[in-house]
Short mmCIF file of C-alpha atoms in Angstrom, two decimals:
data_model
loop_
_atom_site.label_atom_id
_atom_site.label_comp_id
_atom_site.label_asym_id
_atom_site.label_seq_id
_atom_site.Cartn_x
_atom_site.Cartn_y
_atom_site.Cartn_z
CA MET A 1 0.00 0.00 0.00
CA ALA A 2 2.80 2.42 0.89
CA SER A 3 4.21 2.04 -2.63
CA PHE A 4 0.96 3.00 -4.33
CA LEU A 5 -1.18 5.14 -2.03
CA LYS A 6 -0.64 8.73 -0.92
CA GLY A 7 -0.84 9.88 2.68
CA ILE A 8 0.96 6.96 4.31
CA THR A 9 3.53 8.32 6.75
CA ALA A 10 4.93 5.20 8.43
CA THR A 11 4.92 1.50 7.64
CA ALA A 12 5.92 -1.36 9.95
CA LEU A 13 6.70 -4.59 8.14
CA ILE A 14 6.87 -7.82 10.15
CA ASN A 15 8.80 -10.61 8.43
CA CYS A 16 7.73 -9.27 5.10
CA SER A 17 8.74 -10.02 1.60
CA VAL A 18 9.56 -7.10 -0.65
CA ALA A 19 8.72 -9.29 -3.64
CA ASN A 20 5.16 -10.04 -4.64
CA MET A 21 4.01 -13.51 -3.55
CA GLY A 22 1.34 -15.94 -4.57
CA ALA A 23 -0.63 -14.16 -7.30
CA VAL A 24 -0.33 -11.30 -9.76
CA LEU A 25 -0.59 -7.89 -8.06
CA ARG A 26 -2.47 -5.26 -10.03
CA TYR A 27 -2.92 -1.61 -9.17
CA LYS A 28 -4.15 0.83 -11.80
CA ASP A 29 -1.76 0.35 -14.76
CA ILE A 30 0.85 -1.56 -12.73
CA THR A 31 1.14 -5.35 -12.85
CA ILE A 32 3.64 -7.18 -10.67
CA PRO A 33 4.01 -10.93 -11.20
CA PRO A 34 4.57 -13.23 -8.22
CA LEU A 35 8.04 -14.42 -7.31
CA GLY A 36 8.74 -17.85 -8.76
CA VAL A 37 8.80 -20.99 -6.63
CA ASP A 38 10.68 -24.24 -7.13
CA ALA A 39 8.75 -26.94 -5.27
CA LYS A 40 11.75 -29.29 -5.60
CA ARG A 41 13.50 -27.15 -2.97
CA ILE A 42 10.81 -27.89 -0.34
CA LYS A 43 11.99 -30.27 2.35
CA VAL A 44 9.54 -32.42 4.29
CA ASP A 45 10.41 -33.83 7.71
CA LYS A 46 9.39 -37.30 8.94
CA SER A 47 6.18 -35.90 10.49
CA GLY A 48 5.10 -34.46 7.11
CA ILE A 49 5.74 -30.80 7.92
CA ALA A 50 7.31 -28.86 5.06
CA ASP A 51 10.26 -26.49 5.35
CA ILE A 52 9.69 -24.00 2.53
CA VAL A 53 12.36 -21.39 3.28
CA ASP A 54 14.45 -22.33 0.22
CA ALA A 55 11.54 -22.76 -2.21
CA LEU A 56 11.38 -19.17 -3.45
CA ASN A 57 13.49 -17.94 -6.34
CA ASN A 58 15.87 -15.02 -5.89
CA PRO A 59 14.02 -11.77 -6.74
CA LEU A 60 17.30 -10.21 -7.84
CA GLU A 61 17.83 -12.65 -10.72
CA GLY A 62 16.32 -13.14 -14.16
CA PRO A 63 12.61 -12.66 -14.75
CA ASP A 64 11.94 -12.79 -10.99
CA ARG A 65 13.28 -9.22 -10.76
CA GLN A 66 9.86 -8.15 -12.03
CA SER A 67 8.30 -9.41 -8.76
CA PHE A 68 10.06 -6.76 -6.65
CA ILE A 69 7.53 -4.35 -5.10
CA PRO A 70 8.57 -0.73 -5.90
CA LEU A 71 9.27 0.42 -2.33
CA GLU A 72 11.11 3.42 -3.73
CA LYS A 73 7.76 4.96 -4.75
CA ALA A 74 6.70 5.19 -1.10
CA THR A 75 7.05 8.51 0.70
CA CYS A 76 6.95 7.05 4.20
CA ARG A 77 9.43 5.79 6.76
CA PHE A 78 9.86 2.02 7.14
CA LEU A 79 10.47 -0.28 10.09
CA PHE A 80 11.38 -3.88 9.28
CA ILE A 81 10.87 -6.42 12.08
CA VAL A 82 12.85 -9.59 11.27
CA GLY A 83 12.69 -13.03 12.85
CA GLN A 84 16.05 -14.56 11.99
CA ASP A 85 14.64 -18.10 12.26
CA ASP A 86 11.75 -17.38 9.87
CA ARG A 87 11.16 -20.60 7.91
CA ASN A 88 8.50 -19.13 5.60
CA TRP A 89 11.00 -17.05 3.65
CA LYS A 90 14.27 -15.23 4.14
CA SER A 91 12.94 -12.17 5.96
CA GLU A 92 16.34 -10.73 6.77
CA PHE A 93 17.37 -10.95 3.11
CA PHE A 94 14.17 -9.15 2.08
CA ALA A 95 14.65 -6.42 4.72
CA VAL A 96 18.26 -5.82 3.66
CA GLU A 97 17.37 -5.78 -0.05
CA GLY A 98 14.44 -3.46 0.62
CA SER A 99 16.79 -1.14 2.52
CA LYS A 100 19.33 -1.18 -0.31
CA ARG A 101 16.64 -0.40 -2.86
CA LEU A 102 15.25 2.50 -0.82
CA GLN A 103 18.69 4.02 -0.30
CA ALA A 104 19.65 3.53 -3.97
CA HIS A 105 16.67 5.75 -4.81
CA GLY A 106 17.64 8.48 -2.32
CA LYS A 107 15.25 7.42 0.45
CA GLU A 108 16.17 7.37 4.12
CA LYS A 109 17.63 4.16 5.48
CA PRO A 110 14.83 2.18 7.13
CA GLU A 111 15.04 0.84 10.65
CA ILE A 112 15.71 -2.91 10.73
CA VAL A 113 15.30 -4.77 14.02
CA CYS A 114 16.44 -8.40 13.96
CA TYR A 115 15.51 -11.07 16.49
CA PRO A 116 17.70 -14.19 16.66
CA GLY A 117 15.60 -17.28 17.35
CA ALA A 118 12.29 -15.66 16.34
CA GLY A 119 10.18 -17.29 13.66
CA HIS A 120 7.76 -15.99 11.05
CA TYR A 121 4.67 -15.14 13.11
CA ILE A 122 5.82 -12.31 15.37
CA GLU A 123 2.50 -11.32 16.89
CA PRO A 124 1.49 -9.12 19.86
CA PRO A 125 3.04 -10.02 23.21
CA PHE A 126 2.02 -13.25 24.89
CA PHE A 127 0.29 -14.73 21.86
CA PRO A 128 1.32 -18.38 21.68
CA MET A 129 4.09 -19.16 19.23
CA CYS A 130 2.85 -20.90 16.10
CA ALA A 131 5.64 -23.32 15.18
CA ALA A 132 3.75 -24.95 12.28
CA SER A 133 0.34 -24.83 10.64
CA MET A 134 -1.48 -25.38 7.36
CA HIS A 135 -0.29 -23.16 4.51
CA LEU A 136 -3.02 -22.76 1.91
CA LEU A 137 -0.66 -21.91 -0.98
CA VAL A 138 1.58 -24.90 -0.23
CA GLY A 139 -1.33 -27.25 0.49
CA ARG A 140 0.22 -28.84 3.55
CA PRO A 141 1.48 -27.95 7.03
CA VAL A 142 4.67 -25.89 7.07
CA MET A 143 7.10 -24.91 9.79
CA TRP A 144 7.23 -21.22 10.66
CA GLY A 145 10.40 -21.34 12.75
CA GLY A 146 11.30 -19.87 16.08
CA GLU A 147 12.54 -21.03 19.45
CA PRO A 148 9.83 -20.52 22.12
CA LYS A 149 11.75 -18.31 24.58
CA ALA A 150 13.48 -16.16 21.94
CA HIS A 151 10.26 -15.85 19.95
CA CYS A 152 8.28 -14.75 23.02
CA GLU A 153 10.92 -12.16 23.90
CA ALA A 154 10.88 -10.90 20.30
CA GLN A 155 7.10 -10.45 20.41
CA ILE A 156 7.37 -8.34 23.57
CA ASP A 157 10.17 -6.16 22.21
CA ALA A 158 8.77 -5.87 18.67
CA TRP A 159 5.45 -4.60 20.04
CA GLN A 160 7.31 -1.81 21.88
CA GLN A 161 9.49 -1.07 18.82
CA ILE A 162 6.43 -0.77 16.58
CA GLN A 163 4.57 1.51 19.01
CA ASN A 164 7.64 3.75 19.42
CA PHE A 165 8.13 3.89 15.64
CA PHE A 166 4.54 4.95 15.03
CA ARG A 167 4.58 7.50 17.86
CA LYS A 168 7.75 9.03 16.44
CA HIS A 169 6.63 9.14 12.81
CA LEU A 170 2.92 9.79 13.25
CA THR A 171 3.03 12.30 16.11
CA GLY A 172 6.61 13.56 15.78
CA LYS A 173 7.27 12.76 19.44
CA PRO A 174 9.33 9.94 20.91
CA SER A 175 7.57 7.57 23.26
CA GLU A 176 7.40 9.01 26.78
CA THR A 177 5.65 6.17 28.54
CA PRO A 178 6.83 2.58 28.61
CA SER A 179 4.47 -0.18 27.64
CA MET A 180 2.40 -1.64 30.46
CA LEU A 181 3.12 -5.14 29.15
#
């Protein structure tokens, strides 16, 4: 949305991809194809849960370059929250590449906050960690990654980071009160 709509001041991205996924993205006269997938790179453990982290093609190579979402068109500030044990896709790679792309187009360097041991679903504090569940696009259960303690700590900190980021960029004031959580 930040790439296409006016009036967006701040965007927090949690374990996001900066390439389009799953289906063609259309907005007005813009069409962005989805990033390619090679199902042969999916690994399945003995319990039948798929590890899909290596299934996606590289959005910096060949025709898959067309799948890159044009972040440089956004006029907002970005915060990337990254779980370094994300098994859905390579969130840290996407955050770094998004940062490089923004800076290459004269935009301010985004904030990137990385959490070792955190998986894909970084949700509000004290939500239970989802280690694996059904993935509709894959058609089977997949692992999302994360170590329980590190993931829980990441959820607590990320919530505070996101609130501080929005306070700073939406009100122009740094956070004065700590979270009650």
